[in-house]
Each structure stands twice: as C-alpha cells, then as structure tokens.
mmCIF file of C-alpha atoms and ligand atoms in Angstrom:
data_model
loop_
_atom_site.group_PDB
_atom_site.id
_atom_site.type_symbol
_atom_site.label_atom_id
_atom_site.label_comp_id
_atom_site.label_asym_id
_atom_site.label_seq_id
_atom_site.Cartn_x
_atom_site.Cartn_y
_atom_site.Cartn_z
ATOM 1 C CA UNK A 21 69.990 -29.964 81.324
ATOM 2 C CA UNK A 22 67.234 -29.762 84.032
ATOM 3 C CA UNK A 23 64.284 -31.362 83.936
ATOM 4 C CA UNK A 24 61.659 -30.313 86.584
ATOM 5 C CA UNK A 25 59.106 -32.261 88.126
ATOM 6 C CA UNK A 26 56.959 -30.199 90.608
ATOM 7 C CA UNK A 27 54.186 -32.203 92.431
ATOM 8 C CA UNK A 28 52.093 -31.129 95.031
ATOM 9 C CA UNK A 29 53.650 -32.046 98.351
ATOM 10 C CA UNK A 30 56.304 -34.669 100.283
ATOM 11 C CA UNK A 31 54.142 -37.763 99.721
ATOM 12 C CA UNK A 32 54.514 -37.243 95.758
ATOM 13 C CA UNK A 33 58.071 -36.016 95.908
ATOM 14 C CA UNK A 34 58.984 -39.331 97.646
ATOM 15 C CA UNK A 35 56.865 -41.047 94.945
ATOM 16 C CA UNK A 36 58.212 -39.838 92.158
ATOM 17 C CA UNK A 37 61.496 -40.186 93.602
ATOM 18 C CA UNK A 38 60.802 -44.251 94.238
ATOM 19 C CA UNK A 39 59.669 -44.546 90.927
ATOM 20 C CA UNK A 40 62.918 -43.135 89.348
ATOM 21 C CA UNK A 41 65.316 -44.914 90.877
ATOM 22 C CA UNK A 42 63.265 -47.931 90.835
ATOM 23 C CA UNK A 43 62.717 -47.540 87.038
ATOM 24 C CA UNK A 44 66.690 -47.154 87.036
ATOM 25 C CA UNK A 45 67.421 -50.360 89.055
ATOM 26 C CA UNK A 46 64.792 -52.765 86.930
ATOM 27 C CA UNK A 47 66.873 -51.696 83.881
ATOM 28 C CA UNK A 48 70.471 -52.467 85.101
ATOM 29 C CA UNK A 49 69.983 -54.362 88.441
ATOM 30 C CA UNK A 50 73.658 -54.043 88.862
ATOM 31 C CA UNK A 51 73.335 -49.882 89.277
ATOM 32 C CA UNK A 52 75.974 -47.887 90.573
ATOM 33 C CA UNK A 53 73.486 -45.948 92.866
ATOM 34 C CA UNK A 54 74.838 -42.505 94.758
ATOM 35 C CA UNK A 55 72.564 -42.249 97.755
ATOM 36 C CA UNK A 56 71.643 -38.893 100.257
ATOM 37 C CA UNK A 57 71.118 -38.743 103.971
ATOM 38 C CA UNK A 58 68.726 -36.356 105.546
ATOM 39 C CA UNK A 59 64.779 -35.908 106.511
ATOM 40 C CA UNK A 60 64.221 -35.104 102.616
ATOM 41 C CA UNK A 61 64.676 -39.220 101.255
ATOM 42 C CA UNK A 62 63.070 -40.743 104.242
ATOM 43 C CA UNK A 63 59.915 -41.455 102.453
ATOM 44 C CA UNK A 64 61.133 -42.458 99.083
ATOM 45 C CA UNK A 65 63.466 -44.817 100.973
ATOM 46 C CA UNK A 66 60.099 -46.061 102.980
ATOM 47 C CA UNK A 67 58.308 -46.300 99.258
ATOM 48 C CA UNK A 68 61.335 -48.542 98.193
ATOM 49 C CA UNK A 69 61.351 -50.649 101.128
ATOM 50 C CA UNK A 70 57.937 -51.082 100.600
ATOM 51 C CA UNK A 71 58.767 -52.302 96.577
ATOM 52 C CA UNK A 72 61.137 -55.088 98.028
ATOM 53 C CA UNK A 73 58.625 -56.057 100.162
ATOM 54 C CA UNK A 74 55.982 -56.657 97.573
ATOM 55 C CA UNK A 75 58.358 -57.955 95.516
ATOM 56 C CA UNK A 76 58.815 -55.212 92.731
ATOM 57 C CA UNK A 77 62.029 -54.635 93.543
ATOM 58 C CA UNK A 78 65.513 -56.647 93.556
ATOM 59 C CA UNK A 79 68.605 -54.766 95.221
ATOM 60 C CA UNK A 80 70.605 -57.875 95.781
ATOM 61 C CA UNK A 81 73.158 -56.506 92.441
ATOM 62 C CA UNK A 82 72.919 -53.148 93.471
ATOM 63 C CA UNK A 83 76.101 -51.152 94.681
ATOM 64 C CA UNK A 84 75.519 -47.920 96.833
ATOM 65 C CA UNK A 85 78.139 -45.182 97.501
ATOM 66 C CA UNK A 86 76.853 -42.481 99.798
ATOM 67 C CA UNK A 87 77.854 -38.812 99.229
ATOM 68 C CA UNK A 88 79.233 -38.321 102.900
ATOM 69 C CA UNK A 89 79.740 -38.824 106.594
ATOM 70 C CA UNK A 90 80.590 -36.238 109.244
ATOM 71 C CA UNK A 91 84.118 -36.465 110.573
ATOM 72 C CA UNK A 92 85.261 -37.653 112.930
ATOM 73 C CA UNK A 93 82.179 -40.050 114.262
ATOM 74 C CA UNK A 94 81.806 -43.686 115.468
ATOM 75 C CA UNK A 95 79.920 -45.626 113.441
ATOM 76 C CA UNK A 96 77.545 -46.434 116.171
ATOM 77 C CA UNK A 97 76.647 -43.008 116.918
ATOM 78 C CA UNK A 98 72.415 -42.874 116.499
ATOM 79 C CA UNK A 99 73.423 -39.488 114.312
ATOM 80 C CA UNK A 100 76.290 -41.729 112.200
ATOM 81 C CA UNK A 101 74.997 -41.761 108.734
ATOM 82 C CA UNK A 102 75.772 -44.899 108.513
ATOM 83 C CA UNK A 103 73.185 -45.530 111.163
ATOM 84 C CA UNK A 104 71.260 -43.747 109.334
ATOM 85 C CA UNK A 105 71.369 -45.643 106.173
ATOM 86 C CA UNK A 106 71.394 -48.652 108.044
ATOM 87 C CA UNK A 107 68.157 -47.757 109.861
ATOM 88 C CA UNK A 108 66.046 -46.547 106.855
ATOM 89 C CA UNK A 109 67.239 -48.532 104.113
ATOM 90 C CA UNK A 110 69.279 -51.555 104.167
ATOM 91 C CA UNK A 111 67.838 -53.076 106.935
ATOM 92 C CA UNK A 112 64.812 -53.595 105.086
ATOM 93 C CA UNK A 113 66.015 -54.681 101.786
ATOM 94 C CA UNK A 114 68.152 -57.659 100.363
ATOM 95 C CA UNK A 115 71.010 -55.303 99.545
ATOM 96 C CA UNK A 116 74.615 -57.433 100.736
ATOM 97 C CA UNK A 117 76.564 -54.974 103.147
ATOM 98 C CA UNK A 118 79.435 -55.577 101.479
ATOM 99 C CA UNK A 119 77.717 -53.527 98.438
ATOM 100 C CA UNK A 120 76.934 -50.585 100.507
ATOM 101 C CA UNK A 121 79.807 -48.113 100.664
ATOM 102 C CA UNK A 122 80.179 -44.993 102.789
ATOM 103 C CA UNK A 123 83.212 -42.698 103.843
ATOM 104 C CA UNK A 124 84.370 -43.934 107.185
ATOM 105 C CA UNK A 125 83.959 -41.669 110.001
ATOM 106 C CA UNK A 126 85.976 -43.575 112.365
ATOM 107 C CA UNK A 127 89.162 -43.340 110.040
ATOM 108 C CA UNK A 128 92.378 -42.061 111.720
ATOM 109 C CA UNK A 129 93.589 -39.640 108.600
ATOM 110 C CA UNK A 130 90.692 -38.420 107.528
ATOM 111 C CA UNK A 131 92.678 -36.787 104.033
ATOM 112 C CA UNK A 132 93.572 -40.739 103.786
ATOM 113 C CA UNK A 133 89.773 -41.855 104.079
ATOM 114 C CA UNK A 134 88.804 -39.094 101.763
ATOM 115 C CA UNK A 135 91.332 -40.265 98.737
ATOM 116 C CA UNK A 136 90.826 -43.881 99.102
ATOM 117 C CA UNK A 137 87.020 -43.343 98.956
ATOM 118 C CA UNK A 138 87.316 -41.211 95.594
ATOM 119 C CA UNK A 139 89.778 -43.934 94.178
ATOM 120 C CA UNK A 140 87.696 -46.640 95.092
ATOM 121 C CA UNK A 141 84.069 -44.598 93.145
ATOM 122 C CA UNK A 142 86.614 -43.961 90.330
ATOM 123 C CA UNK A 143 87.864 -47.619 90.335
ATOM 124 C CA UNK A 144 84.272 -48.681 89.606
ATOM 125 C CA UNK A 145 83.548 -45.611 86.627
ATOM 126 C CA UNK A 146 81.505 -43.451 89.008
ATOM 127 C CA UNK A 147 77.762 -43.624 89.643
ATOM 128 C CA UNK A 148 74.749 -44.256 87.246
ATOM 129 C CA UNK A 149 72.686 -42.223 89.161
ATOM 130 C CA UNK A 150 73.336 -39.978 92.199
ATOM 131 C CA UNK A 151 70.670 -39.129 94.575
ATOM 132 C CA UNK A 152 70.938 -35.439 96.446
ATOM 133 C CA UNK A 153 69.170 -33.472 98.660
ATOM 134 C CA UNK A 154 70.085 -29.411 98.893
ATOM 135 C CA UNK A 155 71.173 -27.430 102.032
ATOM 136 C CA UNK A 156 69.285 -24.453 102.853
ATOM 137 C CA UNK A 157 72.250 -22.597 101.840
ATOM 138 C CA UNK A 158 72.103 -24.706 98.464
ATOM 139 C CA UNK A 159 75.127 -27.415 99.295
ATOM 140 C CA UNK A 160 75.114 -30.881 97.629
ATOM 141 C CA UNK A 161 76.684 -33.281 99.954
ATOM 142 C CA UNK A 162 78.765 -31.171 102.382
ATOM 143 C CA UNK A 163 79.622 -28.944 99.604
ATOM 144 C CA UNK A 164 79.907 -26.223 101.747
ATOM 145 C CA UNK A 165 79.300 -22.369 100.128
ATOM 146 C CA UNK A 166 82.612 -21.032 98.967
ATOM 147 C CA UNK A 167 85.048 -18.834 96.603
ATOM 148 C CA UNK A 168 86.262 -22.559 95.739
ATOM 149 C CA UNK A 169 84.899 -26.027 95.651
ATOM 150 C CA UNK A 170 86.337 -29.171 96.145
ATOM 151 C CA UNK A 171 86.711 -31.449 92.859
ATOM 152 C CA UNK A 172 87.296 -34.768 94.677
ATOM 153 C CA UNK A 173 86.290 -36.363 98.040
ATOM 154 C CA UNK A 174 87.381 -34.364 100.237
ATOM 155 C CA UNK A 175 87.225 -33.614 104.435
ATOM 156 C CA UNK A 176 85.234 -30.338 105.252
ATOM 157 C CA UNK A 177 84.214 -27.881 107.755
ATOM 158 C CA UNK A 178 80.627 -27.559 108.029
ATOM 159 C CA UNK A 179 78.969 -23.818 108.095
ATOM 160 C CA UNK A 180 77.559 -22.449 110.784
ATOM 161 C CA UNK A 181 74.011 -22.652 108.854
ATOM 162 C CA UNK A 182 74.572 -26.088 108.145
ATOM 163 C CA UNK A 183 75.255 -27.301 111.987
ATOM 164 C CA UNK A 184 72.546 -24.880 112.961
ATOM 165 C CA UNK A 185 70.583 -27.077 110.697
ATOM 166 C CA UNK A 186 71.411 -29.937 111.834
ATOM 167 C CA UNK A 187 71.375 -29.383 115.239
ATOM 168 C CA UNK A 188 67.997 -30.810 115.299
ATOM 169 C CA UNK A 189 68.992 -34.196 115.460
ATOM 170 C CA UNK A 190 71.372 -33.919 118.075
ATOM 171 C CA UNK A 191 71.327 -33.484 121.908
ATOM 172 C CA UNK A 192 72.698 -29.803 121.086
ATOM 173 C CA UNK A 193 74.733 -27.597 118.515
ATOM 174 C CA UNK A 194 77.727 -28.162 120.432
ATOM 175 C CA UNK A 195 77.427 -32.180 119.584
ATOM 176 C CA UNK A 196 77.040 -31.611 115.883
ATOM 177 C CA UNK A 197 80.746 -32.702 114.737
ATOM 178 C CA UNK A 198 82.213 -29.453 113.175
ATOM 179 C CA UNK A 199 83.638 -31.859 109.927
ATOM 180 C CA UNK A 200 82.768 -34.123 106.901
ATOM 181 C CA UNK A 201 83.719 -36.345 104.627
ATOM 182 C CA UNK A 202 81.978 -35.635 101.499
ATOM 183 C CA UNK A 203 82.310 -36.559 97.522
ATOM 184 C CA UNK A 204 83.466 -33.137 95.737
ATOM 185 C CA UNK A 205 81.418 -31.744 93.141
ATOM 186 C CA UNK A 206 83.597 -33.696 90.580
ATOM 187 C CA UNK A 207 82.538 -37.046 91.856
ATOM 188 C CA UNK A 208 78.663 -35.745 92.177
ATOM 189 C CA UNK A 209 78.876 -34.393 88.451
ATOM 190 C CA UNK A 210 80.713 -37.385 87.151
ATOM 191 C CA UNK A 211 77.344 -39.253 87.454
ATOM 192 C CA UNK A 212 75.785 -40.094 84.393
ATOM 193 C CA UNK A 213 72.569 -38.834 85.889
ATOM 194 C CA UNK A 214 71.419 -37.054 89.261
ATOM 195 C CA UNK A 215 68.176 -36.988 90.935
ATOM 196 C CA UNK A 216 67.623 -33.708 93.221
ATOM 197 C CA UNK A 217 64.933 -33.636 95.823
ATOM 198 C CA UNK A 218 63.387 -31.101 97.763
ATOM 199 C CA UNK A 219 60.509 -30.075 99.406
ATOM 200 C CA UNK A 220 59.408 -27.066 102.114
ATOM 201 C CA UNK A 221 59.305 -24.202 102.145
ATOM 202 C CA UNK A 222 62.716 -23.482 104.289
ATOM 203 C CA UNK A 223 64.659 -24.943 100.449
ATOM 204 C CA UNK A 224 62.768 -22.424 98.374
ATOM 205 C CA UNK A 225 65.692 -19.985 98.043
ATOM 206 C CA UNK A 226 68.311 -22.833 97.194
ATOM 207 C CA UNK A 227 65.480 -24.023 94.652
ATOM 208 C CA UNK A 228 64.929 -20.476 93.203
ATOM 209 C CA UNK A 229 68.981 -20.239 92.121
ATOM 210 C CA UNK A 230 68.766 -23.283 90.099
ATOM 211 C CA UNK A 231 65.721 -21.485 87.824
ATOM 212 C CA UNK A 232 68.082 -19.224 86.074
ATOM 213 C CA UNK A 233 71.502 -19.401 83.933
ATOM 214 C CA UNK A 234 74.043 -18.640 86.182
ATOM 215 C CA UNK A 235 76.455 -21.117 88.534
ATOM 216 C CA UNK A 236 78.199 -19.741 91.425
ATOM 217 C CA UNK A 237 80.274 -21.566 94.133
ATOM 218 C CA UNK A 238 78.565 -19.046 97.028
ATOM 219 C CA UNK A 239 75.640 -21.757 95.926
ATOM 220 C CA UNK A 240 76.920 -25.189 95.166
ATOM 221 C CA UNK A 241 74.287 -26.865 94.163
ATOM 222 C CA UNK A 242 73.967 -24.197 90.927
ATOM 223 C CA UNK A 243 77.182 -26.164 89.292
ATOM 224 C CA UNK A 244 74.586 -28.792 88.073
ATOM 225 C CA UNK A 245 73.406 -26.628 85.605
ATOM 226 C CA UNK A 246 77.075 -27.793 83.701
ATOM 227 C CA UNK A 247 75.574 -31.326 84.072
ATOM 228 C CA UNK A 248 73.823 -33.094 81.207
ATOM 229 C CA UNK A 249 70.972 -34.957 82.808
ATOM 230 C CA UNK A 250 69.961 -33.774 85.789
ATOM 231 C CA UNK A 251 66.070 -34.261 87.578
ATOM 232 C CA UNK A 252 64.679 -32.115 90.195
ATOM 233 C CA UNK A 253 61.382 -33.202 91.880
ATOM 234 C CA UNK A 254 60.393 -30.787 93.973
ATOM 235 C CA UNK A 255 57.282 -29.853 95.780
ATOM 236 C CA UNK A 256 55.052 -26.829 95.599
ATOM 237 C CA UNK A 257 56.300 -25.116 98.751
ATOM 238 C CA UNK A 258 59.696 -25.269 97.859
ATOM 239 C CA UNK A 259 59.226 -25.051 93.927
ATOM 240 C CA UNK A 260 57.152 -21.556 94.596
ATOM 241 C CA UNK A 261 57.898 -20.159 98.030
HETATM 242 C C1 LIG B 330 72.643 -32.489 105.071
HETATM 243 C C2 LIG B 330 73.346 -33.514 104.134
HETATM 244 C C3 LIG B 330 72.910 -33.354 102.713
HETATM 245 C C4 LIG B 330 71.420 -33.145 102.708
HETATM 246 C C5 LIG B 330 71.086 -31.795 103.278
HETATM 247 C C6 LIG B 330 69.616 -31.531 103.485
HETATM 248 O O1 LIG B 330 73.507 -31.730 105.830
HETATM 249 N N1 LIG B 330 74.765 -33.539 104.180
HETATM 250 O O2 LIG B 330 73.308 -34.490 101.957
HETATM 251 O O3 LIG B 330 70.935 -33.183 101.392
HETATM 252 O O4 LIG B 330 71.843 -31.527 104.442
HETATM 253 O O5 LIG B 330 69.106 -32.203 104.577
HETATM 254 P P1 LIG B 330 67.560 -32.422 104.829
HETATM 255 O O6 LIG B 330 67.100 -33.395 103.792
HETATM 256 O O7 LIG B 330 67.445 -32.973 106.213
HETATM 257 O O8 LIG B 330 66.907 -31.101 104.665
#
C-alpha cells in the first residue's frame, strides 16, 4: 500500500516528514527508528532538532539503526555517515550514543560487519518505522540496480551513477569509496512502516516507477509496492517532472 503525500516544495517535504516521525515517536517513545543519509532529510532532521529544542520532542528512549555506511571508511572521515548523522542529528538532540546504531565502516571483514549488523536489527524485531531517500537510479539504501537483490545486510559495490552522484561531496570521484554496507531489501521491508522522501526534479524518474503496478530489481526501490504501509512525501518537481 502507498500512500502519497505531494506538497509543494523541500520546505513542506521536510515538514511533513518531521511531523510523521514525530507523531510516531510521541506514541511509543521507545521507537525502533530506521534513519537515511543524504541532502534529501537534512531539513526534516533540522525541523526535529528544532522540536527537541522547544521541547516537543523526547528522543532520550529512542533507538536508531541507519540503513548504511560506505565501505571501507574511518569514522572520522567529514564524508563518514556517521559524521554525518552525528553532525545533523544527534548532536543536537538528547538521543544516548549508545542508542544510535550504524554499520561500521572501519570493520576489518566487512561480510562479518554486515551479518552482525542484520543479527543485531533482527535481535531487536526490526524497525517501527524506516526512513529512505531514493537514488536517481531508484536504490533504497545502497540497493544497487540489479538482476538480484540482496535480502539481508549486505557489503556492495556502488554504480557508477551512484558515485557520480555522490561525487559532490567529495574532493573528487576518485575519493568516493567504490563499497557499502547497506541493510538488504529484507531488512528495509521488514519494517512495520516506511517513510520515502523525495524532492527535485533529478528523482522524478525513480518517483514515476513507483506510480504503476509493477516491481523490478533494475529499480529497487519498486519492491515496496509488496510492502503494506508505505508513505511517500514527495514534492511537486519530483512528483510531476
Ligand atoms: C545515497 C544514500 C541513500 C540516499 C540516496 C539519495 O547514496 N545511500 O540512502 O537516499 O543516495 O541521496 P540524496 O538524498 O542526497 O539525493
């Protein structure tokens, strides 16, 4: 099931966005909450700092497990998404570190990392609610278009369109790492609920292939038509093109 909600530009995506997962956390402030990396949660992230800050909003219960990490990278690396998360989220909010979860990018066997991370989500029943953002080529996590998918956490190669991407971030496309860690489209679907955001115009064409009734693995993100409760806010420019 899909339930669309198409608002007019970022601001409102990362709006409505804060006000779902916020609405999700007052009801069980012990939440099993998937979380996304990349430009597309920055403001909802800003929107839910600014709810701690006035007070509307308690993470201190809260337990985060973030889809991925590239592979191999050092935690302190500025493009680490752990840095990341660190930067634009729990700095700012009264979540315990010790709550916050992500694969480990410094891990010797990454195939090691990548099972112990999927035992340890499964060890807790999987998430309430999993945040994702979409790849221009329509990946969920590092979900990278294929003939097969990944099931479990898993290490991957990244595309060519996807460190192209990326590249922006980084000094060049030769310093974008060339591998992830990522939770497989089993762990994303075993969610009990997922929240998809996207907005611009470049994520139309990923946006467009979740309108219809057909799933393909050339387009990952399409396998959450099989899931029961799925939200997509979206914005204008990437709803219609
Ligand atoms: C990245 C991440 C995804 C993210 C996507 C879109 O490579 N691995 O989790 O959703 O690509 O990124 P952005 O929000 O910057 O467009």
């Amino acid at each position: 099931m899909m339930n669309w909600i198409v608002v007019n530009d970022e601001k409102e995506m990362a709006k409505a966005g804060a006000d779902f997962l916020l609405s999700r956390i007052i009801n069980k402030p012990e939440l099993l909450l998937g979380l996304a990396t990349g430009s597309t949660p920055v403001g909802m992230y800003r929107l839910m700092i600014e709810a701690y800050r006035k007070g509307e909003a308690d993470f201190s219960r809260v337990r985060t497990y973030n889809l991925d990490e590239y592979y191999p990278i050092l935690k302190s690396d500025v493009n680490s998404y752990v840095r990341f998360m660190r930067k634009n989220l729990f700095d700012h909010i009264n979540i315990p570190r010790e709550n916050t979860h992500l694969p480990n990018g410094e891990a010797k066997d990454g195939e090691a990392e990548a099972k112990a991370y999927e035992a340890m989500i499964a060890e807790v029943g999987y998430m309430d609610v999993q945040l994702l953002g979409i790849g221009q080529n329509g990946h969920i996590g590092f979900n990278e278009p294929d003939d097969k998918l990944c099931v479990n956490t898993h290490v991957t190669a990244l595309t060519e369109n996807t460190v192209a991407a990326n590249a922006r971030f980084f000094d060049s496309p030769d310093c974008v790492p060339k591998h992830a860690l990522t939770m497989g489209i089993g762990t994303i679907m075993k969610a009990k609920e997922i929240l998809l955001l996207a907005n611009g115009k470049n994520k139309h064409a990923a946006i467009e292939a979740l309108k219809d009734d057909t799933v393909t693995t050339a387009i990952p993100a399409t396998l959450l038509k099989l899931h029961p409760n799925v939200t997509i806010v979206c914005d204008k420019a990437a709803f219609e093109g």
